[in-house]
XYZ file of C-alpha atoms in Angstrom:
443
model
C -131.735 187.678 163.026
C -131.109 185.946 159.706
C -128.915 182.843 159.879
C -125.815 182.730 157.690
C -125.974 178.943 157.513
C -122.609 178.669 159.303
C -123.611 177.514 162.774
C -121.300 174.570 163.515
C -117.961 175.065 165.242
C -115.938 171.974 164.280
C -113.913 170.040 166.826
C -110.142 170.173 166.573
C -110.148 166.521 165.523
C -112.579 167.133 162.643
C -110.688 170.252 161.642
C -107.333 168.459 161.539
C -108.817 165.706 159.376
C -109.913 168.270 156.787
C -106.565 170.122 156.966
C -104.589 166.948 156.262
C -106.910 166.042 153.395
C -106.588 169.435 151.716
C -102.813 169.431 151.995
C -102.407 165.905 150.638
C -104.990 165.998 147.858
C -105.085 169.593 146.685
C -101.798 171.171 147.717
C -103.428 174.045 149.666
C -100.583 175.809 151.504
C -101.238 179.366 152.718
C -103.205 179.802 155.978
C -105.683 182.235 154.403
C -106.262 180.033 151.383
C -106.546 176.996 153.656
C -109.291 178.751 155.619
C -111.136 179.560 152.378
C -110.841 175.948 151.214
C -112.081 174.589 154.563
C -115.142 176.840 154.565
C -115.840 176.127 150.882
C -115.867 172.360 151.489
C -117.809 172.655 154.771
C -120.473 175.325 154.222
C -122.090 174.852 157.665
C -118.863 175.417 159.615
C -117.856 178.634 161.311
C -114.109 179.142 161.754
C -111.835 182.120 162.294
C -108.353 182.507 160.845
C -107.029 183.173 164.359
C -108.270 179.808 165.626
C -106.913 178.005 162.564
C -103.456 179.543 162.951
C -103.315 178.624 166.665
C -104.276 175.039 165.866
C -101.644 174.761 163.131
C -98.950 176.142 165.406
C -99.922 173.858 168.293
C -99.880 170.772 166.090
C -96.657 171.732 164.332
C -98.478 172.173 161.011
C -97.423 175.705 160.166
C -97.821 175.798 156.409
C -95.172 176.857 153.882
C -96.256 179.391 151.293
C -95.212 177.064 148.463
C -94.809 173.291 148.094
C -91.620 171.619 149.346
C -88.897 171.815 146.712
C -90.201 175.071 145.261
C -89.222 177.482 148.032
C -87.691 180.641 146.621
C -86.051 183.269 148.761
C -86.754 186.943 148.309
C -85.240 188.471 145.169
C -81.544 189.103 145.574
C -81.193 186.655 148.461
C -78.230 184.318 148.422
C -80.556 181.561 149.630
C -82.466 181.404 146.347
C -81.866 177.938 144.859
C -83.134 177.418 141.302
C -83.851 173.879 140.152
C -80.952 172.679 138.010
C -80.560 169.879 135.483
C -77.721 167.361 135.634
C -75.622 169.631 133.373
C -76.141 172.664 135.617
C -78.814 174.431 133.530
C -81.933 175.860 135.138
C -85.373 174.287 134.707
C -88.499 176.441 134.502
C -90.084 176.326 137.954
C -93.377 177.454 139.429
C -95.347 177.850 142.655
C -98.808 176.679 143.598
C -101.461 179.388 143.275
C -103.764 178.832 146.239
C -106.222 181.443 144.961
C -106.881 179.339 141.847
C -107.204 176.244 144.048
C -109.961 177.780 146.130
C -111.999 178.875 143.113
C -111.223 175.982 140.779
C -114.846 174.868 140.541
C -115.706 178.222 138.985
C -113.730 176.969 135.970
C -114.612 173.266 136.007
C -115.865 170.632 138.445
C -114.182 167.859 136.469
C -110.530 168.695 137.123
C -108.156 169.224 140.022
C -104.679 170.732 140.378
C -101.861 168.459 141.495
C -98.255 169.076 142.458
C -96.014 166.365 140.961
C -92.392 167.133 141.870
C -89.888 169.981 141.908
C -88.965 169.571 138.232
C -92.369 168.849 136.698
C -94.153 171.191 139.068
C -97.918 171.456 139.032
C -100.470 170.176 136.542
C -104.164 169.555 135.942
C -105.709 166.101 136.374
C -109.199 164.838 135.513
C -111.252 163.783 138.522
C -114.315 162.789 136.467
C -114.618 161.193 133.000
C -114.319 163.747 130.188
C -115.728 162.964 126.743
C -114.046 163.677 123.428
C -114.834 167.204 122.158
C -116.228 168.156 125.562
C -115.724 171.765 126.651
C -113.829 171.523 129.945
C -113.640 175.215 130.764
C -113.594 178.697 129.255
C -111.249 181.413 130.436
C -110.615 185.105 129.860
C -107.039 186.414 130.057
C -105.601 187.876 133.253
C -103.715 190.318 131.036
C -103.747 190.526 127.270
C -101.145 191.936 124.886
C -103.203 191.503 121.706
C -101.726 189.864 118.643
C -101.829 190.597 115.743
C -100.564 194.091 116.416
C -103.245 195.715 114.287
C -105.650 195.059 117.164
C -103.616 197.292 119.462
C -103.655 200.005 116.803
C -107.448 199.662 116.672
C -107.608 200.043 120.459
C -105.513 203.211 120.353
C -107.729 204.568 117.585
C -110.799 203.937 119.799
C -112.136 201.360 117.342
C -112.016 198.538 119.894
C -112.610 198.208 123.621
C -109.360 198.712 125.556
C -110.221 195.697 127.725
C -112.118 193.043 125.761
C -111.372 194.187 122.174
C -115.058 194.330 121.183
C -115.554 196.541 118.127
C -116.741 200.054 118.921
C -119.294 201.433 119.061
C -120.980 198.473 120.739
C -124.645 197.882 119.907
C -125.285 197.564 123.651
C -124.142 201.030 124.734
C -122.112 204.043 123.606
C -118.347 203.859 124.267
C -117.037 204.848 127.694
C -114.126 207.297 127.145
C -111.064 207.574 129.372
C -111.936 209.985 132.247
C -108.519 211.598 131.791
C -109.261 212.203 128.091
C -106.132 210.408 126.953
C -107.678 209.758 123.533
C -106.121 206.281 123.304
C -108.551 204.132 125.306
C -112.292 203.575 125.311
C -114.482 200.786 126.668
C -117.579 199.056 125.359
C -119.358 198.911 128.752
C -118.901 200.230 132.262
C -118.095 196.692 133.381
C -115.109 196.545 131.018
C -113.985 199.964 132.217
C -114.199 198.856 135.852
C -112.206 195.679 135.163
C -109.508 197.555 133.246
C -109.371 200.780 135.248
C -106.519 199.779 137.579
C -104.242 198.563 134.770
C -105.014 201.575 132.588
C -104.122 204.092 135.313
C -100.360 203.583 134.974
C -100.556 203.032 131.195
C -102.613 206.130 130.444
C -100.504 208.655 128.457
C -102.420 211.502 130.076
C -102.093 210.339 133.698
C -98.595 208.909 133.211
C -96.977 210.494 130.129
C -93.656 208.845 131.039
C -95.061 205.563 129.674
C -95.218 206.845 126.073
C -91.650 205.894 125.131
C -92.166 202.395 126.491
C -95.391 202.014 124.514
C -93.591 203.094 121.328
C -90.703 200.706 121.953
C -93.002 197.718 122.557
C -94.947 198.386 119.362
C -91.865 199.121 117.215
C -90.163 195.920 118.390
C -93.425 193.951 118.351
C -92.280 192.511 121.666
C -95.278 190.654 123.051
C -93.579 189.482 126.251
C -92.536 193.034 127.132
C -96.018 194.343 126.347
C -97.563 191.716 128.628
C -95.115 192.377 131.502
C -95.745 196.106 131.144
C -99.469 195.446 131.675
C -98.824 193.154 134.647
C -96.611 195.737 136.377
C -99.132 198.514 135.737
C -101.878 196.412 137.322
C -99.833 195.404 140.370
C -98.688 198.981 140.971
C -102.266 200.240 140.827
C -103.380 197.543 143.266
C -100.514 198.463 145.614
C -101.653 202.095 145.593
C -105.137 200.843 146.540
C -103.716 198.977 149.549
C -103.424 195.449 148.140
C -100.284 193.476 148.963
C -98.627 190.187 148.037
C -101.656 188.237 149.287
C -103.904 189.614 146.521
C -105.185 187.252 143.779
C -103.181 189.136 141.147
C -99.898 188.739 143.016
C -100.592 185.059 143.691
C -101.256 184.474 140.003
C -98.069 186.243 138.885
C -95.894 184.541 141.488
C -97.408 181.166 140.610
C -96.523 181.324 136.905
C -93.753 179.118 135.545
C -90.528 181.085 135.671
C -87.092 181.211 134.096
C -84.905 184.297 133.940
C -83.943 185.433 130.457
C -80.296 185.208 131.562
C -80.750 181.483 132.090
C -82.911 181.128 129.001
C -80.251 182.468 126.651
C -77.794 179.796 127.864
C -80.012 177.156 126.284
C -79.545 178.574 122.783
C -76.884 177.315 120.363
C -73.738 179.467 120.460
C -75.242 181.424 123.346
C -71.938 183.076 124.251
C -71.968 184.869 120.893
C -75.614 186.004 121.176
C -75.546 186.990 124.872
C -74.170 190.550 124.361
C -76.910 191.352 121.822
C -79.555 190.003 124.185
C -78.148 191.935 127.148
C -78.108 195.165 125.166
C -81.773 194.808 124.192
C -82.814 193.894 127.740
C -81.018 196.899 129.215
C -82.592 199.245 126.692
C -86.044 197.903 127.538
C -85.348 198.039 131.276
C -84.226 201.661 131.050
C -87.534 202.593 129.415
C -89.346 200.541 132.053
C -87.756 202.587 134.837
C -88.627 205.788 132.989
C -92.263 204.681 132.790
C -92.814 203.337 136.309
C -90.025 204.567 138.588
C -88.040 207.761 137.916
C -88.822 209.716 134.737
C -86.126 212.218 133.718
C -88.700 214.882 132.925
C -89.768 216.761 136.115
C -93.371 217.183 134.961
C -93.679 213.478 134.158
C -92.022 212.599 137.465
C -94.543 214.715 139.352
C -97.480 213.036 137.601
C -96.114 209.553 138.324
C -95.563 210.471 141.981
C -99.175 211.616 142.136
C -100.358 208.225 140.866
C -98.297 206.561 143.593
C -99.762 209.007 146.132
C -96.213 210.026 147.045
C -95.377 206.600 148.480
C -92.144 204.668 147.986
C -92.559 201.206 146.502
C -91.599 198.565 149.125
C -88.146 197.064 148.492
C -89.379 193.510 147.868
C -92.012 194.704 145.410
C -89.527 196.986 143.674
C -87.073 194.113 143.214
C -89.716 191.847 141.695
C -91.297 194.415 139.386
C -88.651 197.019 138.548
C -85.247 195.678 139.558
C -83.179 194.407 136.630
C -83.135 190.766 137.769
C -86.864 190.878 138.512
C -87.453 192.452 135.101
C -85.660 189.553 133.396
C -87.650 187.043 135.430
C -90.846 188.848 134.481
C -90.004 188.675 130.781
C -89.257 184.982 131.238
C -92.606 184.401 132.946
C -94.447 186.097 130.111
C -92.572 184.245 127.368
C -93.166 180.891 129.065
C -96.869 181.418 129.719
C -98.220 183.582 126.882
C -101.014 182.082 124.801
C -101.001 182.122 121.024
C -102.778 185.495 120.883
C -100.949 187.274 123.697
C -102.962 186.293 126.773
C -101.866 185.148 130.245
C -104.379 182.750 131.837
C -104.783 181.705 135.467
C -105.765 178.042 134.968
C -104.447 177.373 131.460
C -100.950 178.217 132.750
C -101.079 175.006 134.840
C -101.182 172.714 131.780
C -98.084 170.617 131.050
C -96.760 169.497 127.657
C -97.136 166.481 125.394
C -96.527 166.317 121.630
C -99.698 164.196 121.414
C -101.955 166.316 123.639
C -105.329 165.214 124.970
C -106.715 168.777 125.196
C -106.448 171.930 123.111
C -107.030 175.583 123.892
C -109.208 177.021 121.122
C -109.589 180.690 120.258
C -113.004 180.695 118.626
C -112.759 184.480 118.511
C -109.012 185.249 118.655
C -109.633 188.963 118.723
C -111.379 188.780 122.114
C -108.758 186.701 123.925
C -111.081 184.120 125.514
C -109.927 180.509 125.270
C -112.042 177.363 125.323
C -110.269 174.226 126.561
C -111.635 171.157 124.753
C -110.853 167.449 125.073
C -109.247 165.979 121.934
C -109.997 162.429 123.133
C -111.784 160.729 126.047
C -109.975 161.390 129.349
C -110.396 159.072 132.325
C -110.195 160.141 135.992
C -106.611 160.419 137.230
C -105.252 161.272 133.755
C -103.294 164.492 133.406
C -104.593 167.090 130.940
C -101.832 167.965 128.470
C -101.379 170.506 125.690
C -98.555 170.896 123.181
C -96.138 173.767 123.762
C -94.878 173.396 120.185
C -96.482 172.725 116.823
C -97.058 168.937 116.928
C -97.045 168.811 113.123
C -93.373 169.850 113.052
C -90.686 167.214 112.677
C -89.475 165.669 115.909
C -86.022 167.312 115.790
C -87.548 170.769 115.598
C -90.019 170.002 118.392
C -87.249 168.669 120.606
C -85.013 171.670 119.904
C -87.782 174.134 120.768
C -88.541 172.308 124.008
C -84.870 172.088 125.023
C -84.439 175.799 124.388
C -87.011 176.529 127.056
C -85.452 174.120 129.543
C -88.114 171.415 129.237
C -85.599 168.695 128.396
C -86.215 165.814 125.991
C -89.831 164.868 125.367
C -90.297 161.082 125.581
C -93.961 160.865 124.619
C -95.076 158.054 122.302
C -95.271 160.406 119.337
C -91.662 161.541 119.774
C -90.401 157.978 120.203
C -92.175 156.831 117.026
C -91.209 159.927 115.023
C -87.532 159.505 115.939
C -87.627 156.060 114.367
C -89.053 157.438 111.115
C -87.352 160.812 110.680
C -83.802 161.955 110.082
C -82.179 165.132 111.361
C -84.135 168.326 110.872
C -82.236 171.436 109.878
C -82.349 174.174 112.497
C -83.445 177.728 111.935
C -81.080 180.676 111.868
C -79.748 181.994 115.150
C -81.252 185.432 114.646
C -84.765 184.029 114.203
C -84.302 181.800 117.245
C -83.115 184.698 119.378
C -85.931 187.048 118.436
C -88.440 184.230 118.754
C -87.533 183.472 122.371
C -87.579 187.174 123.223
C -91.180 187.319 122.016
C -90.279 189.984 119.443
């Protein structure tokens, strides 16, 4: 019999030492993710989840699913307590993603994820020296709503891969057409098709014709956040049909993203009481199309096709609330708007980076059309130093930077650059309310 290399059953004492270390240093919280982290750091150990759970219960170490201070009740629960500022406004808040923690070294061996506090949340810290201009990691998007919009037109015209945006036909192989012959999606390789198949299922106009009106609305409005959330929901629904639940890597990533409901977001805008009705009208229109696409189409033929994709099953109540309920929809739009990259991508590790107007890293799009980012050090970074990017254009005047940060609930930036710029600059005129409103919507 071939040995697996896992032949040592650790003592309870050794096991508890590792458990405490992982919780304190890496913020590993879920029992399943804790087991993965233990086995990853001790490759000769053999350990079952059942034994680990019994030990945790016996020692009073039952683990919360998220760090203290970030607990969030199920959607719609009266126990949900958002993190509020001193003036009663909501901060963006996030959860630890234990799936990213367990596979962090696949991205980079020079960084670690830390949880700071309930307001600041999580972040990325160097654990080894990083040189200036050093590539720290590269990352492909979890979902991608391509910008500029011409790229999506090229995808629909079968001129680019529906997953990676490579120009078609690829020199490596002939295009792989949609098996349902939708005529709006093709892939450069079978690998791209396999990676995109689940998401495409609920977005395919042939398999789910009810999605067509939503597609048209997203493109007409050029609403990147809505286009990204549409892709996320399509993926999670397809995974649910295949038997995956809230413990899947996709769900952990989505739930771990920084979050702020659009209802709370609009309160941060100047004269928000005047703009709120316009915002609410647009949200409700989008949500109605969302329900048509993924829940209950009015057309009987479309409804039958959607039911077939769901294999006749009802979506569980908790999942429905998070993906299709109106409040969950607004939180989803907020997640996308907070976390979208410059070219429409949502990234698992990049989404952990916090802000500074004088950042020490930058996320480069060497080929913007393909979505991949390369995170590069702008200066030498010593161990223990947090990696920071700028959420706003650092070349803008300080008043504009501060306004843009406040309008996403990040408060007043007190970095050295802001302090010095405030001494040198006067007031900066704000932009028009209409541009601000459409900008935060991602339109």
